[in-house]
C-alpha cells in the first residue's frame, strides 16, 4: 500500500495584504452530491415461463428463514445455495436483489467476490477457482459474511511482524507499541481501538515502518456512502487499515483499527429488521407480478 503522507502547510503571515479579500468569492470544498438511499429493485416485466415464480419461491423461503432467525443469538444467518439454479432464474434473483454499498474481495487460491445486495445484511457470495470460474454461489444473511473474518484471520500472525525501523521515523515506534499493547489485551476485539494517523505528524519513514510491520492481508473492502471507505486486513490478526476518501478521491481520514471486523462494513440488527420488511414487500410484489392477468 502506498504511503499517504499528510502535507504540512506553513501558517499565513500577519499584517497588511496577508488576509484574503473580503469581497472575493468564498472557495470551499464541494459537499457530497449524492447519498445512498434504498430503492426497491425493479421486477422484470417479461421473463420465461416459470422463472419469476421460481425466483419468488426462493426469496420467500429466505424470508421465512430470516423471520425465524434470532439476530442476537450469535448463530449464523440463513444461507441460500444458488448452485444448480437455471440461468434465467439466477438472473432474476440478481436483478431484484440489486447492489448495495459494500463490496468485498478475498484473495487466495480460491478467491471470493462478495457484494452486499440492496437489502442491507443480505450478501451475494461467489467463490472462484484460479481461472475465475465460479465454484460456489450463495446468498447469506448476517452482519458480514462469515467467510470474511475467517479469511482475515487465517494465516495471519498474532503479533506484529518484526522489521528494523528505518532512520527518520517519528511516531511509528509509539504507534506500534500501542498496537502491540492492545493485541495483548484479553478483550482486544470487544470494541474497536482506533489510531488516527491523520492527526499525527507522519514522516514518509513512518508509513514505511507501518507497512513493514503490518503487511497487506487478503481482505479488501469498499463501503460507498459519502465518498468511499476502503478497509484492508493486515498480516496481523485483528488489525485493519480503514481509510476514508471524499467524492474527489482525496484521503480525509487515515486510521488503523484493532477489532474483529471494522464497524463501517457491518450491517446492524436495525438494518436486518428493515431488510425483512423490504424483502416481504419485494416477495409480495413478485408474487403479484407472477399472477396471470385477470380475464
JSON list of N, CA, C and O in Angstrom, two decimals, residues 158-211:
[
{"chain": "A", "resi": 158, "resn": "UNK", "atom": "N", "xyz": [-0.26, -13.53, 15.22]},
{"chain": "A", "resi": 158, "resn": "UNK", "atom": "CA", "xyz": [-0.92, -12.98, 16.40]},
{"chain": "A", "resi": 158, "resn": "UNK", "atom": "C", "xyz": [-0.33, -11.65, 16.81]},
{"chain": "A", "resi": 158, "resn": "UNK", "atom": "O", "xyz": [-0.99, -10.85, 17.48]},
{"chain": "A", "resi": 159, "resn": "UNK", "atom": "N", "xyz": [0.91, -11.39, 16.41]},
{"chain": "A", "resi": 159, "resn": "UNK", "atom": "CA", "xyz": [1.57, -10.14, 16.76]},
{"chain": "A", "resi": 159, "resn": "UNK", "atom": "C", "xyz": [2.10, -9.43, 15.53]},
{"chain": "A", "resi": 159, "resn": "UNK", "atom": "O", "xyz": [1.89, -9.86, 14.39]},
{"chain": "A", "resi": 160, "resn": "UNK", "atom": "N", "xyz": [2.80, -8.35, 15.75]},
{"chain": "A", "resi": 160, "resn": "UNK", "atom": "CA", "xyz": [3.34, -7.54, 14.67]},
{"chain": "A", "resi": 160, "resn": "UNK", "atom": "C", "xyz": [4.55, -8.21, 14.03]},
{"chain": "A", "resi": 160, "resn": "UNK", "atom": "O", "xyz": [5.33, -8.89, 14.71]},
{"chain": "A", "resi": 161, "resn": "UNK", "atom": "N", "xyz": [4.70, -8.00, 12.74]},
{"chain": "A", "resi": 161, "resn": "UNK", "atom": "CA", "xyz": [5.89, -8.51, 12.06]},
{"chain": "A", "resi": 161, "resn": "UNK", "atom": "C", "xyz": [7.11, -7.73, 12.53]},
{"chain": "A", "resi": 161, "resn": "UNK", "atom": "O", "xyz": [7.06, -6.50, 12.70]},
{"chain": "A", "resi": 162, "resn": "UNK", "atom": "N", "xyz": [8.20, -8.45, 12.74]},
{"chain": "A", "resi": 162, "resn": "UNK", "atom": "CA", "xyz": [9.42, -7.80, 13.21]},
{"chain": "A", "resi": 162, "resn": "UNK", "atom": "C", "xyz": [10.19, -7.25, 12.01]},
{"chain": "A", "resi": 162, "resn": "UNK", "atom": "O", "xyz": [10.45, -7.97, 11.05]},
{"chain": "A", "resi": 163, "resn": "UNK", "atom": "N", "xyz": [10.51, -5.98, 12.07]},
{"chain": "A", "resi": 163, "resn": "UNK", "atom": "CA", "xyz": [11.27, -5.34, 11.00]},
{"chain": "A", "resi": 163, "resn": "UNK", "atom": "C", "xyz": [12.03, -4.17, 11.60]},
{"chain": "A", "resi": 163, "resn": "UNK", "atom": "O", "xyz": [11.53, -3.48, 12.49]},
{"chain": "A", "resi": 164, "resn": "UNK", "atom": "N", "xyz": [13.27, -3.95, 11.15]},
{"chain": "A", "resi": 164, "resn": "UNK", "atom": "CA", "xyz": [14.03, -2.80, 11.67]},
{"chain": "A", "resi": 164, "resn": "UNK", "atom": "C", "xyz": [13.37, -1.50, 11.26]},
{"chain": "A", "resi": 164, "resn": "UNK", "atom": "O", "xyz": [12.84, -1.35, 10.16]},
{"chain": "A", "resi": 165, "resn": "UNK", "atom": "N", "xyz": [13.38, -0.53, 12.18]},
{"chain": "A", "resi": 165, "resn": "UNK", "atom": "CA", "xyz": [12.80, 0.77, 11.89]},
{"chain": "A", "resi": 165, "resn": "UNK", "atom": "C", "xyz": [13.76, 1.57, 11.03]},
{"chain": "A", "resi": 165, "resn": "UNK", "atom": "O", "xyz": [14.94, 1.67, 11.33]},
{"chain": "A", "resi": 166, "resn": "UNK", "atom": "N", "xyz": [13.26, 2.15, 9.93]},
{"chain": "A", "resi": 166, "resn": "UNK", "atom": "CA", "xyz": [14.15, 2.96, 9.08]},
{"chain": "A", "resi": 166, "resn": "UNK", "atom": "C", "xyz": [14.55, 4.25, 9.78]},
{"chain": "A", "resi": 166, "resn": "UNK", "atom": "O", "xyz": [13.82, 4.76, 10.64]},
{"chain": "A", "resi": 167, "resn": "UNK", "atom": "N", "xyz": [15.71, 4.78, 9.45]},
{"chain": "A", "resi": 167, "resn": "UNK", "atom": "CA", "xyz": [16.10, 6.07, 10.03]},
{"chain": "A", "resi": 167, "resn": "UNK", "atom": "C", "xyz": [15.09, 7.15, 9.66]},
{"chain": "A", "resi": 167, "resn": "UNK", "atom": "O", "xyz": [14.52, 7.15, 8.58]},
{"chain": "A", "resi": 168, "resn": "UNK", "atom": "N", "xyz": [14.86, 8.08, 10.60]},
{"chain": "A", "resi": 168, "resn": "UNK", "atom": "CA", "xyz": [13.97, 9.19, 10.32]},
{"chain": "A", "resi": 168, "resn": "UNK", "atom": "C", "xyz": [12.55, 9.01, 10.79]},
{"chain": "A", "resi": 168, "resn": "UNK", "atom": "O", "xyz": [11.71, 9.87, 10.58]},
{"chain": "A", "resi": 169, "resn": "UNK", "atom": "N", "xyz": [12.24, 7.86, 11.44]},
{"chain": "A", "resi": 169, "resn": "UNK", "atom": "CA", "xyz": [10.88, 7.65, 11.92]},
{"chain": "A", "resi": 169, "resn": "UNK", "atom": "C", "xyz": [10.57, 8.62, 13.07]},
{"chain": "A", "resi": 169, "resn": "UNK", "atom": "O", "xyz": [11.46, 9.01, 13.82]},
{"chain": "A", "resi": 170, "resn": "UNK", "atom": "N", "xyz": [9.29, 8.98, 13.17]},
{"chain": "A", "resi": 170, "resn": "UNK", "atom": "CA", "xyz": [8.87, 9.90, 14.22]},
{"chain": "A", "resi": 170, "resn": "UNK", "atom": "C", "xyz": [7.89, 9.21, 15.18]},
{"chain": "A", "resi": 170, "resn": "UNK", "atom": "O", "xyz": [8.19, 8.99, 16.34]},
{"chain": "A", "resi": 171, "resn": "UNK", "atom": "N", "xyz": [6.73, 8.87, 14.67]},
{"chain": "A", "resi": 171, "resn": "UNK", "atom": "CA", "xyz": [5.66, 8.34, 15.53]},
{"chain": "A", "resi": 171, "resn": "UNK", "atom": "C", "xyz": [5.42, 6.85, 15.36]},
{"chain": "A", "resi": 171, "resn": "UNK", "atom": "O", "xyz": [4.64, 6.27, 16.12]},
{"chain": "A", "resi": 172, "resn": "UNK", "atom": "N", "xyz": [6.05, 6.21, 14.39]},
{"chain": "A", "resi": 172, "resn": "UNK", "atom": "CA", "xyz": [5.80, 4.79, 14.17]},
{"chain": "A", "resi": 172, "resn": "UNK", "atom": "C", "xyz": [6.13, 3.93, 15.40]},
{"chain": "A", "resi": 172, "resn": "UNK", "atom": "O", "xyz": [5.34, 3.04, 15.74]},
{"chain": "A", "resi": 173, "resn": "UNK", "atom": "N", "xyz": [7.24, 4.15, 16.10]},
{"chain": "A", "resi": 173, "resn": "UNK", "atom": "CA", "xyz": [7.52, 3.30, 17.27]},
{"chain": "A", "resi": 173, "resn": "UNK", "atom": "C", "xyz": [6.43, 3.37, 18.32]},
{"chain": "A", "resi": 173, "resn": "UNK", "atom": "O", "xyz": [6.01, 2.35, 18.86]},
{"chain": "A", "resi": 174, "resn": "UNK", "atom": "N", "xyz": [5.91, 4.58, 18.59]},
{"chain": "A", "resi": 174, "resn": "UNK", "atom": "CA", "xyz": [4.85, 4.71, 19.59]},
{"chain": "A", "resi": 174, "resn": "UNK", "atom": "C", "xyz": [3.56, 4.04, 19.12]},
{"chain": "A", "resi": 174, "resn": "UNK", "atom": "O", "xyz": [2.85, 3.40, 19.90]},
{"chain": "A", "resi": 175, "resn": "UNK", "atom": "N", "xyz": [3.25, 4.19, 17.83]},
{"chain": "A", "resi": 175, "resn": "UNK", "atom": "CA", "xyz": [2.04, 3.57, 17.29]},
{"chain": "A", "resi": 175, "resn": "UNK", "atom": "C", "xyz": [2.13, 2.05, 17.36]},
{"chain": "A", "resi": 175, "resn": "UNK", "atom": "O", "xyz": [1.16, 1.37, 17.74]},
{"chain": "A", "resi": 176, "resn": "UNK", "atom": "N", "xyz": [3.27, 1.50, 16.98]},
{"chain": "A", "resi": 176, "resn": "UNK", "atom": "CA", "xyz": [3.43, 0.05, 17.02]},
{"chain": "A", "resi": 176, "resn": "UNK", "atom": "C", "xyz": [3.38, -0.47, 18.45]},
{"chain": "A", "resi": 176, "resn": "UNK", "atom": "O", "xyz": [2.83, -1.56, 18.71]},
{"chain": "A", "resi": 177, "resn": "UNK", "atom": "N", "xyz": [3.94, 0.29, 19.40]},
{"chain": "A", "resi": 177, "resn": "UNK", "atom": "CA", "xyz": [3.86, -0.11, 20.81]},
{"chain": "A", "resi": 177, "resn": "UNK", "atom": "C", "xyz": [2.41, -0.11, 21.29]},
{"chain": "A", "resi": 177, "resn": "UNK", "atom": "O", "xyz": [1.99, -1.01, 22.03]},
{"chain": "A", "resi": 178, "resn": "UNK", "atom": "N", "xyz": [1.63, 0.88, 20.86]},
{"chain": "A", "resi": 178, "resn": "UNK", "atom": "CA", "xyz": [0.22, 0.95, 21.26]},
{"chain": "A", "resi": 178, "resn": "UNK", "atom": "C", "xyz": [-0.57, -0.22, 20.67]},
{"chain": "A", "resi": 178, "resn": "UNK", "atom": "O", "xyz": [-1.40, -0.83, 21.35]},
{"chain": "A", "resi": 179, "resn": "UNK", "atom": "N", "xyz": [-0.30, -0.54, 19.41]},
{"chain": "A", "resi": 179, "resn": "UNK", "atom": "CA", "xyz": [-0.98, -1.68, 18.79]},
{"chain": "A", "resi": 179, "resn": "UNK", "atom": "C", "xyz": [-0.60, -2.97, 19.50]},
{"chain": "A", "resi": 179, "resn": "UNK", "atom": "O", "xyz": [-1.46, -3.82, 19.79]},
{"chain": "A", "resi": 180, "resn": "UNK", "atom": "N", "xyz": [0.69, -3.15, 19.78]},
{"chain": "A", "resi": 180, "resn": "UNK", "atom": "CA", "xyz": [1.14, -4.35, 20.47]},
{"chain": "A", "resi": 180, "resn": "UNK", "atom": "C", "xyz": [0.49, -4.51, 21.83]},
{"chain": "A", "resi": 180, "resn": "UNK", "atom": "O", "xyz": [0.10, -5.61, 22.23]},
{"chain": "A", "resi": 181, "resn": "UNK", "atom": "N", "xyz": [0.34, -3.39, 22.56]},
{"chain": "A", "resi": 181, "resn": "UNK", "atom": "CA", "xyz": [-0.30, -3.45, 23.87]},
{"chain": "A", "resi": 181, "resn": "UNK", "atom": "C", "xyz": [-1.76, -3.84, 23.74]},
{"chain": "A", "resi": 181, "resn": "UNK", "atom": "O", "xyz": [-2.29, -4.63, 24.55]},
{"chain": "A", "resi": 182, "resn": "UNK", "atom": "N", "xyz": [-2.43, -3.31, 22.73]},
{"chain": "A", "resi": 182, "resn": "UNK", "atom": "CA", "xyz": [-3.84, -3.65, 22.55]},
{"chain": "A", "resi": 182, "resn": "UNK", "atom": "C", "xyz": [-4.01, -5.10, 22.14]},
{"chain": "A", "resi": 182, "resn": "UNK", "atom": "O", "xyz": [-4.94, -5.78, 22.59]},
{"chain": "A", "resi": 183, "resn": "UNK", "atom": "N", "xyz": [-3.10, -5.62, 21.32]},
{"chain": "A", "resi": 183, "resn": "UNK", "atom": "CA", "xyz": [-3.19, -7.01, 20.91]},
{"chain": "A", "resi": 183, "resn": "UNK", "atom": "C", "xyz": [-2.98, -7.96, 22.09]},
{"chain": "A", "resi": 183, "resn": "UNK", "atom": "O", "xyz": [-3.45, -9.10, 22.05]},
{"chain": "A", "resi": 184, "resn": "UNK", "atom": "N", "xyz": [-2.29, -7.50, 23.12]},
{"chain": "A", "resi": 184, "resn": "UNK", "atom": "CA", "xyz": [-2.05, -8.33, 24.30]},
{"chain": "A", "resi": 184, "resn": "UNK", "atom": "C", "xyz": [-3.22, -8.32, 25.27]},
{"chain": "A", "resi": 184, "resn": "UNK", "atom": "O", "xyz": [-3.26, -9.13, 26.20]},
{"chain": "A", "resi": 185, "resn": "UNK", "atom": "N", "xyz": [-4.17, -7.41, 25.07]},
{"chain": "A", "resi": 185, "resn": "UNK", "atom": "CA", "xyz": [-5.31, -7.31, 25.98]},
{"chain": "A", "resi": 185, "resn": "UNK", "atom": "C", "xyz": [-6.25, -8.50, 25.78]},
{"chain": "A", "resi": 185, "resn": "UNK", "atom": "O", "xyz": [-6.49, -8.93, 24.65]},
{"chain": "A", "resi": 186, "resn": "UNK", "atom": "N", "xyz": [-6.80, -9.05, 26.85]},
{"chain": "A", "resi": 186, "resn": "UNK", "atom": "CA", "xyz": [-7.69, -10.21, 26.70]},
{"chain": "A", "resi": 186, "resn": "UNK", "atom": "C", "xyz": [-8.97, -9.90, 25.94]},
{"chain": "A", "resi": 186, "resn": "UNK", "atom": "O", "xyz": [-9.57, -10.80, 25.35]},
{"chain": "A", "resi": 187, "resn": "UNK", "atom": "N", "xyz": [-9.41, -8.64, 25.96]},
{"chain": "A", "resi": 187, "resn": "UNK", "atom": "CA", "xyz": [-10.65, -8.27, 25.28]},
{"chain": "A", "resi": 187, "resn": "UNK", "atom": "C", "xyz": [-10.37, -7.41, 24.06]},
{"chain": "A", "resi": 187, "resn": "UNK", "atom": "O", "xyz": [-11.09, -6.47, 23.77]},
{"chain": "A", "resi": 188, "resn": "UNK", "atom": "N", "xyz": [-9.33, -7.75, 23.33]},
{"chain": "A", "resi": 188, "resn": "UNK", "atom": "CA", "xyz": [-8.84, -6.86, 22.28]},
{"chain": "A", "resi": 188, "resn": "UNK", "atom": "C", "xyz": [-9.85, -6.61, 21.17]},
{"chain": "A", "resi": 188, "resn": "UNK", "atom": "O", "xyz": [-9.78, -5.59, 20.49]},
{"chain": "A", "resi": 189, "resn": "UNK", "atom": "N", "xyz": [-10.82, -7.50, 20.97]},
{"chain": "A", "resi": 189, "resn": "UNK", "atom": "CA", "xyz": [-11.82, -7.30, 19.92]},
{"chain": "A", "resi": 189, "resn": "UNK", "atom": "C", "xyz": [-13.20, -6.95, 20.48]},
{"chain": "A", "resi": 189, "resn": "UNK", "atom": "O", "xyz": [-14.17, -6.89, 19.74]},
{"chain": "A", "resi": 190, "resn": "UNK", "atom": "N", "xyz": [-13.28, -6.73, 21.79]},
{"chain": "A", "resi": 190, "resn": "UNK", "atom": "CA", "xyz": [-14.57, -6.42, 22.38]},
{"chain": "A", "resi": 190, "resn": "UNK", "atom": "C", "xyz": [-15.12, -5.10, 21.85]},
{"chain": "A", "resi": 190, "resn": "UNK", "atom": "O", "xyz": [-16.32, -4.93, 21.66]},
{"chain": "A", "resi": 191, "resn": "UNK", "atom": "N", "xyz": [-14.24, -4.15, 21.62]},
{"chain": "A", "resi": 191, "resn": "UNK", "atom": "CA", "xyz": [-14.61, -2.88, 20.99]},
{"chain": "A", "resi": 191, "resn": "UNK", "atom": "C", "xyz": [-13.42, -2.39, 20.18]},
{"chain": "A", "resi": 191, "resn": "UNK", "atom": "O", "xyz": [-12.27, -2.75, 20.45]},
{"chain": "A", "resi": 192, "resn": "UNK", "atom": "N", "xyz": [-13.70, -1.57, 19.20]},
{"chain": "A", "resi": 192, "resn": "UNK", "atom": "CA", "xyz": [-12.64, -1.12, 18.28]},
{"chain": "A", "resi": 192, "resn": "UNK", "atom": "C", "xyz": [-11.69, -0.16, 18.99]},
{"chain": "A", "resi": 192, "resn": "UNK", "atom": "O", "xyz": [-12.11, 0.76, 19.70]},
{"chain": "A", "resi": 193, "resn": "UNK", "atom": "N", "xyz": [-10.41, -0.39, 18.79]},
{"chain": "A", "resi": 193, "resn": "UNK", "atom": "CA", "xyz": [-9.38, 0.54, 19.26]},
{"chain": "A", "resi": 193, "resn": "UNK", "atom": "C", "xyz": [-8.79, 1.21, 18.02]},
{"chain": "A", "resi": 193, "resn": "UNK", "atom": "O", "xyz": [-8.19, 0.56, 17.17]},
{"chain": "A", "resi": 194, "resn": "UNK", "atom": "N", "xyz": [-9.01, 2.51, 17.90]},
{"chain": "A", "resi": 194, "resn": "UNK", "atom": "CA", "xyz": [-8.65, 3.23, 16.68]},
{"chain": "A", "resi": 194, "resn": "UNK", "atom": "C", "xyz": [-7.44, 4.13, 16.91]},
{"chain": "A", "resi": 194, "resn": "UNK", "atom": "O", "xyz": [-7.35, 4.81, 17.92]},
{"chain": "A", "resi": 195, "resn": "UNK", "atom": "N", "xyz": [-6.54, 4.13, 15.94]},
{"chain": "A", "resi": 195, "resn": "UNK", "atom": "CA", "xyz": [-5.40, 5.03, 15.93]},
{"chain": "A", "resi": 195, "resn": "UNK", "atom": "C", "xyz": [-5.54, 5.94, 14.71]},
{"chain": "A", "resi": 195, "resn": "UNK", "atom": "O", "xyz": [-5.54, 5.47, 13.57]},
{"chain": "A", "resi": 196, "resn": "UNK", "atom": "N", "xyz": [-5.69, 7.22, 14.97]},
{"chain": "A", "resi": 196, "resn": "UNK", "atom": "CA", "xyz": [-5.93, 8.20, 13.91]},
{"chain": "A", "resi": 196, "resn": "UNK", "atom": "C", "xyz": [-4.60, 8.75, 13.41]},
{"chain": "A", "resi": 196, "resn": "UNK", "atom": "O", "xyz": [-3.97, 9.59, 14.06]},
{"chain": "A", "resi": 197, "resn": "UNK", "atom": "N", "xyz": [-4.17, 8.28, 12.24]},
{"chain": "A", "resi": 197, "resn": "UNK", "atom": "CA", "xyz": [-2.89, 8.73, 11.68]},
{"chain": "A", "resi": 197, "resn": "UNK", "atom": "C", "xyz": [-2.99, 10.14, 11.10]},
{"chain": "A", "resi": 197, "resn": "UNK", "atom": "O", "xyz": [-1.98, 10.82, 10.95]},
{"chain": "A", "resi": 198, "resn": "UNK", "atom": "N", "xyz": [-4.20, 10.57, 10.75]},
{"chain": "A", "resi": 198, "resn": "UNK", "atom": "CA", "xyz": [-4.37, 11.88, 10.14]},
{"chain": "A", "resi": 198, "resn": "UNK", "atom": "C", "xyz": [-4.01, 12.99, 11.10]},
{"chain": "A", "resi": 198, "resn": "UNK", "atom": "O", "xyz": [-3.54, 14.06, 10.69]},
{"chain": "A", "resi": 199, "resn": "UNK", "atom": "N", "xyz": [-4.21, 12.78, 12.39]},
{"chain": "A", "resi": 199, "resn": "UNK", "atom": "CA", "xyz": [-3.96, 13.82, 13.39]},
{"chain": "A", "resi": 199, "resn": "UNK", "atom": "C", "xyz": [-2.51, 13.88, 13.83]},
{"chain": "A", "resi": 199, "resn": "UNK", "atom": "O", "xyz": [-2.15, 14.76, 14.61]},
{"chain": "A", "resi": 200, "resn": "UNK", "atom": "N", "xyz": [-1.69, 12.95, 13.34]},
{"chain": "A", "resi": 200, "resn": "UNK", "atom": "CA", "xyz": [-0.30, 12.89, 13.78]},
{"chain": "A", "resi": 200, "resn": "UNK", "atom": "C", "xyz": [0.65, 13.37, 12.69]},
{"chain": "A", "resi": 200, "resn": "UNK", "atom": "O", "xyz": [0.39, 13.14, 11.51]},
{"chain": "A", "resi": 201, "resn": "UNK", "atom": "N", "xyz": [1.73, 14.01, 13.08]},
{"chain": "A", "resi": 201, "resn": "UNK", "atom": "CA", "xyz": [2.77, 14.30, 12.08]},
{"chain": "A", "resi": 201, "resn": "UNK", "atom": "C", "xyz": [3.47, 13.00, 11.70]},
{"chain": "A", "resi": 201, "resn": "UNK", "atom": "O", "xyz": [4.08, 12.34, 12.54]},
{"chain": "A", "resi": 202, "resn": "UNK", "atom": "N", "xyz": [3.33, 12.63, 10.42]},
{"chain": "A", "resi": 202, "resn": "UNK", "atom": "CA", "xyz": [3.85, 11.35, 9.97]},
{"chain": "A", "resi": 202, "resn": "UNK", "atom": "C", "xyz": [4.86, 11.60, 8.85]},
{"chain": "A", "resi": 202, "resn": "UNK", "atom": "O", "xyz": [4.53, 12.16, 7.80]},
{"chain": "A", "resi": 203, "resn": "UNK", "atom": "N", "xyz": [6.09, 11.18, 9.07]},
{"chain": "A", "resi": 203, "resn": "UNK", "atom": "CA", "xyz": [7.10, 11.26, 8.03]},
{"chain": "A", "resi": 203, "resn": "UNK", "atom": "C", "xyz": [6.93, 10.08, 7.08]},
{"chain": "A", "resi": 203, "resn": "UNK", "atom": "O", "xyz": [6.32, 9.06, 7.43]},
{"chain": "A", "resi": 204, "resn": "UNK", "atom": "N", "xyz": [7.43, 10.18, 5.85]},
{"chain": "A", "resi": 204, "resn": "UNK", "atom": "CA", "xyz": [7.36, 9.03, 4.94]},
{"chain": "A", "resi": 204, "resn": "UNK", "atom": "C", "xyz": [7.94, 7.76, 5.56]},
{"chain": "A", "resi": 204, "resn": "UNK", "atom": "O", "xyz": [7.45, 6.66, 5.31]},
{"chain": "A", "resi": 205, "resn": "UNK", "atom": "N", "xyz": [8.99, 7.92, 6.37]},
{"chain": "A", "resi": 205, "resn": "UNK", "atom": "CA", "xyz": [9.61, 6.75, 7.01]},
{"chain": "A", "resi": 205, "resn": "UNK", "atom": "C", "xyz": [8.64, 6.08, 7.99]},
{"chain": "A", "resi": 205, "resn": "UNK", "atom": "O", "xyz": [8.71, 4.86, 8.21]},
{"chain": "A", "resi": 206, "resn": "UNK", "atom": "N", "xyz": [7.73, 6.86, 8.60]},
{"chain": "A", "resi": 206, "resn": "UNK", "atom": "CA", "xyz": [6.73, 6.28, 9.50]},
{"chain": "A", "resi": 206, "resn": "UNK", "atom": "C", "xyz": [5.81, 5.34, 8.73]},
{"chain": "A", "resi": 206, "resn": "UNK", "atom": "O", "xyz": [5.47, 4.25, 9.21]},
{"chain": "A", "resi": 207, "resn": "UNK", "atom": "N", "xyz": [5.38, 5.78, 7.55]},
{"chain": "A", "resi": 207, "resn": "UNK", "atom": "CA", "xyz": [4.49, 4.94, 6.74]},
{"chain": "A", "resi": 207, "resn": "UNK", "atom": "C", "xyz": [5.21, 3.67, 6.29]},
{"chain": "A", "resi": 207, "resn": "UNK", "atom": "O", "xyz": [4.61, 2.59, 6.24]},
{"chain": "A", "resi": 208, "resn": "UNK", "atom": "N", "xyz": [6.48, 3.80, 5.95]},
{"chain": "A", "resi": 208, "resn": "UNK", "atom": "CA", "xyz": [7.26, 2.63, 5.56]},
{"chain": "A", "resi": 208, "resn": "UNK", "atom": "C", "xyz": [7.33, 1.63, 6.71]},
{"chain": "A", "resi": 208, "resn": "UNK", "atom": "O", "xyz": [7.14, 0.42, 6.54]},
{"chain": "A", "resi": 209, "resn": "UNK", "atom": "N", "xyz": [7.58, 2.15, 7.92]},
{"chain": "A", "resi": 209, "resn": "UNK", "atom": "CA", "xyz": [7.68, 1.27, 9.09]},
{"chain": "A", "resi": 209, "resn": "UNK", "atom": "C", "xyz": [6.36, 0.57, 9.36]},
{"chain": "A", "resi": 209, "resn": "UNK", "atom": "O", "xyz": [6.33, -0.63, 9.69]},
{"chain": "A", "resi": 210, "resn": "UNK", "atom": "N", "xyz": [5.24, 1.28, 9.23]},
{"chain": "A", "resi": 210, "resn": "UNK", "atom": "CA", "xyz": [3.94, 0.67, 9.45]},
{"chain": "A", "resi": 210, "resn": "UNK", "atom": "C", "xyz": [3.63, -0.39, 8.39]},
{"chain": "A", "resi": 210, "resn": "UNK", "atom": "O", "xyz": [3.06, -1.44, 8.70]},
{"chain": "A", "resi": 211, "resn": "UNK", "atom": "N", "xyz": [3.99, -0.12, 7.14]},
{"chain": "A", "resi": 211, "resn": "UNK", "atom": "CA", "xyz": [3.76, -1.10, 6.08]},
{"chain": "A", "resi": 211, "resn": "UNK", "atom": "C", "xyz": [4.58, -2.37, 6.30]},
{"chain": "A", "resi": 211, "resn": "UNK", "atom": "O", "xyz": [4.11, -3.47, 6.01]}
]
